[in-house]
Amino acid sequence: MKLKLLSVVGARPNFMKIAPFIHAIRDHNQGILRETGQFHNIKIEHTLVHTGQHYDATMSDTFFKTLNIPEPEINLGVGSGTHAEQVGNTMIKFEKVLKQIQPHWVVVVGDVNATLACSVTAKKEHIKCCHIEAGLRSRDLGMPEEINRLVTDRLSDLLLTPDKMSNENLRKECVPEEKIRFVGNIMIDTLRKNRVITEKLEINNIIRNNLLQESATFASLTPAGYALMTLHRPSNVDEKKILTGIVDFLIGEVQAKLPLVWTVHPRTKKQLELFNLWEKILAEKNILLLNPLGYHELLRLNMDAKILLTDSGGLQEECTILGTPCLTLRFNTERPITLREYGGVSVLVGNDIEKLHKEFVYTMKSDRKPKQPELWDGHTAPRCILAIIESSNRSLP
Ligand code: UD1
C-alpha cells in the first residue's frame, strides 16, 4: 500500500518543524520507526513543496543544509509581497501542483502565509489536510498568523496539537474530537537532536562571523554575560513611534548593563533604515548587530544568554526547554504554556516601555531554569506520522 503525502514549507520557522517530519518518514519507510511498526506494509511517498516566501540564503537555504532537509522537489518562488499577493500567488501555483501530484494528504505546519494558502487550496481540491501545530490561539485578529491559524484549523481533517491547552481551544470551537491528536511540539524534536552538535560551537566565533558592522571590534562574550534579541513582528517594527521606543530602551537600559547581541530580520533592517534609526544603533559599541543566523548558531547563543528579548513564538518555546529567561515583546501569545504563570520562563511585556523596564530589572536577577512541558520529548514527529497513517488507514486504496 502507498500513502502519498505532500508537505509544505514557506518561511523560516517552518524549516525546523518539517525536518523531523521528513526524517521520520524516511525511518518509517526503512522499517525502523518504532511508533509505526504495525504499519510497515504502508510505504509513504513524500513530496516537499517550498512556496518561496522566504528566499534569502540566510532565511532559507542554510536551514536545508544544516538540518539535513532534502531539496524541495518543487519551489513555487512566490517571494515577497503583500499578504494577498503572497497567499494568492501561492494558491494559483499550488493548485497546479496538486492537480499534478494528487496526494492523499497535504501536511502544513505552523501559521505562516504558506500554511493558510496551501490548506485552502488542498480542501478546494478535495484533498485531506493535516495541520501540525494546530490549536494555538492568540485571540488577536490583528496578527496575520492568527488568521492563518484559524482558517487552517477550521479546514483541516487532522489537527495535531503541541499541548493540551490547544486541544481545549479546538474543543471550544466545536472541532470534532476524532480530528484532534495531542502529539507534542515538533520543533523540540529538532532542538533535542541538534543540541550536542550546537554545544560545540564557540559563541565568539559566531559573533565574529556574522557581524553586520564589518569593522566592529568587541570584547569576548562570556556565558550569561550578554543579552540576545530578535524582533520582526509588524506590530513592533512597522510604526516609527513604537520601534523608536524599543530602540531607545535598548540603548538606554540594556546595552548600558551588558552587551546586546541582535540578529536582525530583513523586515526590521528595512524599517530601521526607513526611520533613520539604523545609524544610531550602529554607533553603539555595546550593541552587536548580526545577520540572520543559522539554526545552530542562534540556538548556541540562546544556550548561554543571560536574557532573551524576542517577539518570536518559536524562540519562546526554545527558551522554555533551555531555561533562558525571556522577555516576550508582545501583548499576547498563542503559546501560553511558555509563560511563567503556566510553568514556562517567559513574560509578556508588549512594547510598553514601563513594563519592559520593570521586567528587565526583575528578569536580570533570574537564573536559567529549564522546563519540559508534556510530550516536548523529541518524539513528536513519529507520533505525527502514526496519526496520519491511522487516520487514513481506512480510506487507503
Ligand atoms: C513571516 C511569517 C511569520 C514568521 C516570520 C519568521 C507570515 C504571515 N509571517 O514573517 O509568522 O514568524 O516569517 O521570519 O507568513 N525578506 C527578505 N528576505 C527573505 C524574506 C523576507 O528580504 O528571505 C523581506 C521582504 O522584503 C519582506 C519582509 O522581509 O517584505 C518580510 O517578509 P514576509 O515573508 O512578508 O514576512 P515575515 O515578517 O518574515
CSV table of C-alpha atoms and ligand atoms in Angstrom, one decimal:
chain,number,residue,atom,x,y,z
A,1,MET,CA,0.0,0.0,0.0
A,2,LYS,CA,1.2,3.5,-0.7
A,3,LEU,CA,0.3,6.7,1.1
A,4,LYS,CA,1.1,9.9,-0.8
A,5,LEU,CA,1.9,12.9,1.4
A,6,LEU,CA,2.8,16.4,0.2
A,7,SER,CA,4.2,18.7,2.8
A,8,VAL,CA,4.6,22.5,2.6
A,9,VAL,CA,7.2,25.0,3.9
A,10,GLY,CA,7.3,28.7,3.2
A,11,ALA,CA,9.1,30.7,5.8
A,12,ARG,CA,12.0,30.3,8.2
A,13,PRO,CA,10.0,28.9,11.2
A,14,ASN,CA,8.7,26.1,9.1
A,15,PHE,CA,12.0,24.5,8.4
A,16,MET,CA,12.8,23.3,11.9
A,17,LYS,CA,9.3,21.8,12.0
A,18,ILE,CA,9.4,19.9,8.7
A,19,ALA,CA,12.9,18.5,9.2
A,20,PRO,CA,12.0,15.8,11.9
A,21,PHE,CA,8.8,15.0,10.0
A,22,ILE,CA,10.8,14.2,6.8
A,23,HIS,CA,13.3,12.2,8.8
A,24,ALA,CA,10.5,10.2,10.5
A,25,ILE,CA,9.0,9.4,7.0
A,26,ARG,CA,12.5,8.1,6.0
A,27,ASP,CA,12.7,5.9,9.1
A,28,HIS,CA,9.2,4.6,8.6
A,29,ASN,CA,10.0,3.6,5.0
A,30,GLN,CA,13.1,1.8,6.2
A,31,GLY,CA,11.0,-0.1,8.8
A,32,ILE,CA,13.0,1.4,11.8
A,33,LEU,CA,10.3,3.8,13.2
A,34,ARG,CA,9.2,2.0,16.3
A,35,GLU,CA,5.9,4.0,16.6
A,36,THR,CA,4.6,2.9,13.2
A,37,GLY,CA,5.9,-0.7,13.4
A,38,GLN,CA,2.5,-2.3,12.8
A,39,PHE,CA,2.1,-0.3,9.6
A,40,HIS,CA,5.3,-1.4,7.9
A,41,ASN,CA,3.3,-2.5,4.8
A,42,ILE,CA,2.3,1.1,4.1
A,43,LYS,CA,5.0,3.0,2.1
A,44,ILE,CA,5.0,6.7,2.3
A,45,GLU,CA,5.7,8.6,-0.9
A,46,HIS,CA,6.6,12.1,0.0
A,47,THR,CA,6.9,15.4,-1.9
A,48,LEU,CA,8.2,18.6,-0.3
A,49,VAL,CA,7.0,21.9,-1.7
A,50,HIS,CA,8.6,25.3,-0.8
A,51,THR,CA,6.4,28.2,-1.5
A,52,GLY,CA,9.5,30.5,-1.7
A,53,GLN,CA,8.0,33.1,0.8
A,54,HIS,CA,11.5,33.3,2.4
A,55,TYR,CA,14.2,33.1,-0.3
A,56,ASP,CA,17.4,34.7,1.0
A,57,ALA,CA,20.2,32.2,1.7
A,58,THR,CA,20.3,33.3,5.4
A,59,MET,CA,16.5,33.0,5.7
A,60,SER,CA,16.1,29.7,3.8
A,61,ASP,CA,18.9,27.7,2.1
A,62,THR,CA,21.1,27.5,5.1
A,63,PHE,CA,18.4,25.7,7.1
A,64,PHE,CA,18.0,23.0,4.4
A,65,LYS,CA,21.7,22.2,4.6
A,66,THR,CA,22.2,22.3,8.4
A,67,LEU,CA,19.0,20.5,9.3
A,68,ASN,CA,19.6,17.9,6.6
A,69,ILE,CA,16.3,18.6,4.8
A,70,PRO,CA,16.3,17.3,1.2
A,71,GLU,CA,16.0,19.9,-1.6
A,72,PRO,CA,12.3,20.6,-2.1
A,73,GLU,CA,11.0,18.9,-5.3
A,74,ILE,CA,9.1,22.0,-6.1
A,75,ASN,CA,9.7,25.7,-5.3
A,76,LEU,CA,6.8,28.0,-6.1
A,77,GLY,CA,9.0,31.1,-6.0
A,78,VAL,CA,6.3,33.4,-4.6
A,79,GLY,CA,8.8,35.7,-2.8
A,80,SER,CA,7.9,39.0,-1.0
A,81,GLY,CA,4.6,40.9,-1.4
A,82,THR,CA,1.5,41.9,0.4
A,83,HIS,CA,-0.3,39.2,2.2
A,84,ALA,CA,-2.9,38.9,-0.5
A,85,GLU,CA,-0.2,38.7,-3.1
A,86,GLN,CA,1.7,36.0,-1.2
A,87,VAL,CA,-1.4,34.0,-0.5
A,88,GLY,CA,-3.0,34.5,-3.9
A,89,ASN,CA,0.2,33.6,-5.8
A,90,THR,CA,0.8,30.6,-3.7
A,91,MET,CA,-2.7,29.3,-4.3
A,92,ILE,CA,-2.6,29.8,-8.0
A,93,LYS,CA,0.7,27.9,-8.3
A,94,PHE,CA,-0.1,25.3,-5.6
A,95,GLU,CA,-3.3,24.3,-7.3
A,96,LYS,CA,-1.4,23.2,-10.4
A,97,VAL,CA,1.0,21.1,-8.2
A,98,LEU,CA,-1.9,19.4,-6.5
A,99,LYS,CA,-3.5,18.5,-9.8
A,100,GLN,CA,-0.3,17.0,-11.0
A,101,ILE,CA,0.8,15.1,-7.8
A,102,GLN,CA,-2.7,14.2,-6.4
A,103,PRO,CA,-1.5,13.4,-2.9
A,104,HIS,CA,-3.7,11.7,-0.3
A,105,TRP,CA,-2.8,14.4,2.3
A,106,VAL,CA,-1.4,17.9,2.3
A,107,VAL,CA,0.6,18.5,5.5
A,108,VAL,CA,1.1,22.1,6.6
A,109,VAL,CA,3.0,23.3,9.7
A,110,GLY,CA,2.8,26.5,11.8
A,111,ASP,CA,1.0,29.7,10.9
A,112,VAL,CA,2.7,31.5,8.0
A,113,ASN,CA,1.0,32.6,4.8
A,114,ALA,CA,2.0,29.3,3.1
A,115,THR,CA,0.1,27.4,5.8
A,116,LEU,CA,-3.1,29.2,5.0
A,117,ALA,CA,-2.7,29.3,1.2
A,118,CYS,CA,-2.0,25.6,0.9
A,119,SER,CA,-4.6,24.3,3.3
A,120,VAL,CA,-7.3,26.3,1.5
A,121,THR,CA,-6.1,25.1,-1.9
A,122,ALA,CA,-5.9,21.5,-0.7
A,123,LYS,CA,-9.5,21.5,0.6
A,124,LYS,CA,-10.8,23.1,-2.6
A,125,GLU,CA,-9.1,20.2,-4.5
A,126,HIS,CA,-10.9,17.7,-2.1
A,127,ILE,CA,-7.6,16.6,-0.6
A,128,LYS,CA,-7.2,15.9,3.1
A,129,CYS,CA,-5.3,18.4,5.1
A,130,CYS,CA,-3.2,17.8,8.3
A,131,HIS,CA,-2.1,20.7,10.4
A,132,ILE,CA,0.9,20.2,12.6
A,133,GLU,CA,0.9,22.8,15.5
A,134,ALA,CA,-2.9,23.1,15.5
A,135,GLY,CA,-5.0,24.8,18.1
A,136,LEU,CA,-2.7,27.7,19.2
A,137,ARG,CA,-4.7,30.9,19.7
A,138,SER,CA,-3.6,34.4,20.5
A,139,ARG,CA,-7.1,35.7,20.1
A,140,ASP,CA,-5.6,38.7,18.3
A,141,LEU,CA,-7.0,39.1,14.8
A,142,GLY,CA,-4.6,41.9,14.2
A,143,MET,CA,-1.9,39.3,13.7
A,144,PRO,CA,-1.7,37.7,10.3
A,145,GLU,CA,-0.6,34.4,11.9
A,146,GLU,CA,-3.9,34.2,13.9
A,147,ILE,CA,-6.0,34.4,10.8
A,148,ASN,CA,-3.8,31.8,9.2
A,149,ARG,CA,-4.2,29.5,12.2
A,150,LEU,CA,-8.0,29.9,12.4
A,151,VAL,CA,-8.6,29.2,8.8
A,152,THR,CA,-6.2,26.3,8.6
A,153,ASP,CA,-7.7,24.6,11.7
A,154,ARG,CA,-11.2,25.2,10.5
A,155,LEU,CA,-10.4,23.3,7.3
A,156,SER,CA,-8.1,20.6,8.5
A,157,ASP,CA,-9.1,17.0,8.7
A,158,LEU,CA,-6.4,16.1,11.3
A,159,LEU,CA,-5.3,18.6,13.9
A,160,LEU,CA,-2.0,17.7,15.6
A,161,THR,CA,-1.5,19.8,18.7
A,162,PRO,CA,1.6,20.8,20.7
A,163,ASP,CA,-0.1,21.0,24.1
A,164,LYS,CA,-3.3,20.2,25.9
A,165,MET,CA,-4.4,23.9,26.0
A,166,SER,CA,-4.5,23.8,22.2
A,167,ASN,CA,-6.9,20.7,22.4
A,168,GLU,CA,-9.1,22.8,24.7
A,169,ASN,CA,-9.1,25.7,22.2
A,170,LEU,CA,-10.2,23.4,19.4
A,171,ARG,CA,-12.9,21.8,21.6
A,172,LYS,CA,-14.3,25.3,22.3
A,173,GLU,CA,-14.5,25.8,18.6
A,174,CYS,CA,-16.5,22.6,18.3
A,175,VAL,CA,-13.9,20.7,16.3
A,176,PRO,CA,-14.9,17.0,16.4
A,177,GLU,CA,-12.8,15.0,18.9
A,178,GLU,CA,-11.7,12.4,16.4
A,179,LYS,CA,-9.9,15.1,14.4
A,180,ILE,CA,-7.7,16.2,17.3
A,181,ARG,CA,-4.5,14.4,18.4
A,182,PHE,CA,-2.1,15.7,21.1
A,183,VAL,CA,1.3,14.9,19.7
A,184,GLY,CA,3.7,17.4,21.4
A,185,ASN,CA,6.0,20.1,20.0
A,186,ILE,CA,7.7,19.0,16.8
A,187,MET,CA,10.2,21.9,16.8
A,188,ILE,CA,11.6,20.5,20.1
A,189,ASP,CA,12.4,17.3,18.2
A,190,THR,CA,14.9,19.4,16.2
A,191,LEU,CA,16.2,21.1,19.3
A,192,ARG,CA,16.9,17.9,21.1
A,193,LYS,CA,18.5,16.3,18.0
A,194,ASN,CA,20.8,19.2,17.4
A,195,ARG,CA,21.8,20.1,21.0
A,196,VAL,CA,25.0,18.2,21.1
A,197,ILE,CA,26.4,19.5,17.8
A,198,THR,CA,25.4,23.0,18.9
A,199,GLU,CA,27.1,22.9,22.2
A,200,LYS,CA,30.4,22.5,20.4
A,201,LEU,CA,30.1,25.9,18.7
A,202,GLU,CA,32.0,28.8,20.2
A,203,ILE,CA,29.9,31.9,20.8
A,204,ASN,CA,32.6,34.5,19.9
A,205,ASN,CA,33.2,32.8,16.6
A,206,ILE,CA,29.5,33.0,15.8
A,207,ILE,CA,29.5,36.7,16.6
A,208,ARG,CA,32.7,37.4,14.6
A,209,ASN,CA,31.5,35.5,11.5
A,210,ASN,CA,28.1,37.2,11.4
A,211,LEU,CA,28.7,40.8,12.4
A,212,LEU,CA,26.9,43.4,10.3
A,213,GLN,CA,29.3,46.1,11.4
A,214,GLU,CA,32.2,44.8,9.4
A,215,SER,CA,34.9,46.8,11.2
A,216,ALA,CA,33.5,46.4,14.7
A,217,THR,CA,35.7,45.2,17.5
A,218,PHE,CA,34.2,43.7,20.6
A,219,ALA,CA,35.3,42.3,23.9
A,220,SER,CA,34.8,38.5,24.2
A,221,LEU,CA,31.4,37.5,25.4
A,222,THR,CA,31.1,35.1,28.3
A,223,PRO,CA,28.3,32.7,29.3
A,224,ALA,CA,25.4,34.6,31.0
A,225,GLY,CA,27.3,37.8,30.1
A,226,TYR,CA,25.1,39.1,27.2
A,227,ALA,CA,21.5,39.7,26.2
A,228,LEU,CA,20.2,38.2,23.0
A,229,MET,CA,17.4,39.8,20.9
A,230,THR,CA,15.3,39.1,17.8
A,231,LEU,CA,12.5,41.3,16.6
A,232,HIS,CA,10.4,41.2,13.4
A,233,ARG,CA,6.7,41.4,14.0
A,234,PRO,CA,4.8,44.2,12.1
A,235,SER,CA,3.3,45.3,15.5
A,236,ASN,CA,6.8,46.1,16.7
A,237,VAL,CA,8.7,47.3,13.7
A,238,ASP,CA,6.2,48.9,11.3
A,239,GLU,CA,5.4,52.0,13.3
A,240,LYS,CA,8.1,54.6,13.9
A,241,LYS,CA,7.0,55.6,17.4
A,242,ILE,CA,7.0,52.0,18.6
A,243,LEU,CA,10.3,51.0,17.1
A,244,THR,CA,11.9,54.2,18.3
A,245,GLY,CA,10.7,53.5,21.8
A,246,ILE,CA,12.2,50.0,21.7
A,247,VAL,CA,15.5,51.2,20.3
A,248,ASP,CA,15.8,53.9,23.0
A,249,PHE,CA,15.2,51.3,25.7
A,250,LEU,CA,17.8,49.0,24.2
A,251,ILE,CA,20.4,51.8,24.1
A,252,GLY,CA,19.4,53.5,27.5
A,253,GLU,CA,18.9,50.3,29.6
A,254,VAL,CA,20.0,47.0,28.0
A,255,GLN,CA,23.4,47.8,26.5
A,256,ALA,CA,24.2,50.0,29.5
A,257,LYS,CA,24.2,46.9,31.6
A,258,LEU,CA,25.5,44.2,29.3
A,259,PRO,CA,26.4,43.6,25.6
A,260,LEU,CA,23.3,43.1,23.4
A,261,VAL,CA,23.5,40.7,20.5
A,262,TRP,CA,20.8,41.5,18.0
A,263,THR,CA,20.2,39.2,15.0
A,264,VAL,CA,18.4,41.5,12.5
A,265,HIS,CA,15.5,40.2,10.4
A,266,PRO,CA,15.3,41.8,6.8
A,267,ARG,CA,11.9,43.4,7.6
A,268,THR,CA,13.4,45.0,10.7
A,269,LYS,CA,16.5,46.3,9.0
A,270,LYS,CA,14.4,47.9,6.3
A,271,GLN,CA,12.3,49.6,8.9
A,272,LEU,CA,15.2,50.8,11.0
A,273,GLU,CA,16.7,52.4,7.9
A,274,LEU,CA,13.4,53.9,6.9
A,275,PHE,CA,13.0,55.5,10.4
A,276,ASN,CA,16.7,56.7,10.5
A,277,LEU,CA,17.4,54.5,13.4
A,278,TRP,CA,20.0,52.3,11.8
A,279,GLU,CA,23.0,54.7,12.1
A,280,LYS,CA,22.0,55.5,15.7
A,281,ILE,CA,22.3,51.8,16.6
A,282,LEU,CA,25.4,51.2,14.6
A,283,ALA,CA,27.1,53.9,16.7
A,284,GLU,CA,26.5,51.9,19.9
A,285,LYS,CA,29.6,49.9,20.7
A,286,ASN,CA,27.8,47.6,23.1
A,287,ILE,CA,25.2,46.5,20.6
A,288,LEU,CA,26.4,43.8,18.2
A,289,LEU,CA,24.2,43.6,15.1
A,290,LEU,CA,24.3,40.3,13.3
A,291,ASN,CA,22.9,38.9,10.1
A,292,PRO,CA,20.0,36.4,10.5
A,293,LEU,CA,21.7,33.4,12.0
A,294,GLY,CA,21.6,29.7,11.1
A,295,TYR,CA,19.7,27.3,13.3
A,296,HIS,CA,22.7,26.1,15.3
A,297,GLU,CA,24.2,29.5,15.7
A,298,LEU,CA,21.1,31.1,17.2
A,299,LEU,CA,20.5,28.1,19.4
A,300,ARG,CA,24.0,28.3,20.7
A,301,LEU,CA,23.7,32.0,21.6
A,302,ASN,CA,20.4,31.2,23.3
A,303,MET,CA,22.0,28.5,25.4
A,304,ASP,CA,24.4,31.0,27.1
A,305,ALA,CA,22.4,34.2,27.0
A,306,LYS,CA,21.6,35.9,30.3
A,307,ILE,CA,18.3,37.0,28.9
A,308,LEU,CA,16.4,36.9,25.6
A,309,LEU,CA,14.3,39.6,24.2
A,310,THR,CA,12.1,38.5,21.4
A,311,ASP,CA,8.7,38.6,19.6
A,312,SER,CA,9.2,35.2,18.0
A,313,GLY,CA,6.8,32.4,19.1
A,314,GLY,CA,9.4,29.7,18.3
A,315,LEU,CA,12.1,31.2,20.4
A,316,GLN,CA,9.7,31.4,23.4
A,317,GLU,CA,9.4,27.7,23.1
A,318,GLU,CA,13.1,27.1,22.8
A,319,CYS,CA,13.7,29.3,25.9
A,320,THR,CA,11.3,27.0,27.8
A,321,ILE,CA,13.4,24.0,27.1
A,322,LEU,CA,16.7,25.8,27.6
A,323,GLY,CA,15.5,27.8,30.6
A,324,THR,CA,16.7,31.1,29.2
A,325,PRO,CA,14.7,33.9,31.0
A,326,CYS,CA,12.7,35.5,28.2
A,327,LEU,CA,11.0,38.9,27.7
A,328,THR,CA,8.4,38.5,25.0
A,329,LEU,CA,7.7,41.8,23.2
A,330,ARG,CA,4.1,41.0,22.6
A,331,PHE,CA,0.8,41.8,24.4
A,332,ASN,CA,-0.5,38.3,23.9
A,333,THR,CA,0.8,34.9,22.9
A,334,GLU,CA,-0.7,31.9,21.2
A,335,ARG,CA,1.8,29.9,23.3
A,336,PRO,CA,0.7,30.5,27.0
A,337,ILE,CA,2.5,27.3,28.0
A,338,THR,CA,5.8,29.2,27.6
A,339,LEU,CA,4.7,31.8,30.2
A,340,ARG,CA,5.9,31.9,33.8
A,341,GLU,CA,2.3,31.6,35.1
A,342,TYR,CA,1.9,28.3,33.2
A,343,GLY,CA,5.2,26.9,34.2
A,344,GLY,CA,7.4,28.4,31.4
A,345,VAL,CA,10.2,31.0,31.6
A,346,SER,CA,8.8,33.9,29.6
A,347,VAL,CA,6.8,37.1,30.4
A,348,LEU,CA,4.7,39.3,28.1
A,349,VAL,CA,5.9,42.9,28.0
A,350,GLY,CA,4.4,44.1,24.8
A,351,ASN,CA,6.1,47.3,23.6
A,352,ASP,CA,5.1,49.1,26.8
A,353,ILE,CA,8.4,50.6,27.9
A,354,GLU,CA,7.4,50.8,31.6
A,355,LYS,CA,6.7,47.1,31.7
A,356,LEU,CA,9.8,46.3,29.7
A,357,HIS,CA,11.9,48.2,32.2
A,358,LYS,CA,10.3,46.6,35.2
A,359,GLU,CA,10.5,43.0,33.8
A,360,PHE,CA,14.0,43.6,32.5
A,361,VAL,CA,15.2,44.6,36.0
A,362,TYR,CA,13.4,41.6,37.6
A,363,THR,CA,14.5,39.1,34.9
A,364,MET,CA,18.1,40.1,35.1
A,365,LYS,CA,18.1,38.6,38.6
A,366,SER,CA,16.6,35.3,37.4
A,367,ASP,CA,18.5,32.1,36.8
A,368,ARG,CA,18.3,29.7,34.0
A,369,LYS,CA,15.5,27.1,34.8
A,370,PRO,CA,14.8,24.6,32.0
A,371,LYS,CA,11.3,23.2,31.8
A,372,GLN,CA,9.8,20.3,29.9
A,373,PRO,CA,6.1,20.6,29.0
A,374,GLU,CA,4.3,17.3,28.4
A,375,LEU,CA,5.4,15.5,25.2
A,376,TRP,CA,8.0,18.0,24.3
A,377,ASP,CA,10.3,15.0,24.4
A,378,GLY,CA,11.8,14.8,20.9
A,379,HIS,CA,9.4,12.1,19.6
A,380,THR,CA,6.6,14.3,18.2
A,381,ALA,CA,7.3,13.6,14.5
A,382,PRO,CA,6.9,9.8,14.8
A,383,ARG,CA,3.5,10.5,16.6
A,384,CYS,CA,2.5,12.8,13.7
A,385,ILE,CA,3.3,10.0,11.1
A,386,LEU,CA,1.4,7.5,13.2
A,387,ALA,CA,-1.6,9.8,13.5
A,388,ILE,CA,-1.7,10.4,9.7
A,389,ILE,CA,-1.4,6.7,8.9
A,390,GLU,CA,-4.1,5.7,11.5
A,391,SER,CA,-6.4,8.5,10.2
A,392,SER,CA,-6.0,7.4,6.6
A,393,ASN,CA,-5.8,3.6,7.2
A,394,ARG,CA,-9.5,3.0,6.5
A,395,SER,CA,-9.6,5.0,3.3
A,396,LEU,CA,-6.4,3.9,1.6
A,397,PRO,CA,-6.6,2.4,-1.9
B,1,UD1,C1,7.0,35.6,8.3
B,1,UD1,C2,5.7,34.9,8.9
B,1,UD1,C3,5.9,35.0,10.4
B,1,UD1,C4,7.2,34.3,10.9
B,1,UD1,C5,8.4,35.0,10.2
B,1,UD1,C6,9.7,34.5,10.5
B,1,UD1,C7,3.6,35.2,7.8
B,1,UD1,C8,2.3,36.0,7.8
B,1,UD1,N1,4.6,35.7,8.6
B,1,UD1,O1,7.0,36.9,8.6
B,1,UD1,O2,4.8,34.3,11.0
B,1,UD1,O3,7.3,34.5,12.3
B,1,UD1,O4,8.1,34.9,8.7
B,1,UD1,O5,10.7,35.1,9.8
B,1,UD1,O6,3.8,34.3,7.0
B,1,UD1,N2,12.5,39.4,3.2
B,1,UD1,C9,13.8,39.3,2.7
B,1,UD1,N3,14.3,38.0,2.5
B,1,UD1,C10,13.6,36.9,2.8
B,1,UD1,C11,12.3,37.0,3.3
B,1,UD1,C12,11.8,38.2,3.5
B,1,UD1,O7,14.4,40.3,2.5
B,1,UD1,O8,14.1,35.8,2.6
B,1,UD1,C13,11.9,40.7,3.5
B,1,UD1,C14,10.9,41.0,2.4
B,1,UD1,O9,11.2,42.2,1.9
B,1,UD1,C15,9.6,41.1,3.1
B,1,UD1,C16,10.0,41.2,4.6
B,1,UD1,O10,11.3,40.7,4.7
B,1,UD1,O11,8.8,42.2,2.7
B,1,UD1,C17,9.0,40.4,5.4
B,1,UD1,O12,8.9,39.0,4.9
B,1,UD1,P1,7.5,38.3,5.0
B,1,UD1,O13,7.7,37.0,4.3
B,1,UD1,O14,6.5,39.2,4.4
B,1,UD1,O15,7.1,38.1,6.5
B,1,UD1,P2,8.0,38.0,7.8
B,1,UD1,O16,7.9,39.3,8.5
B,1,UD1,O17,9.3,37.4,7.6
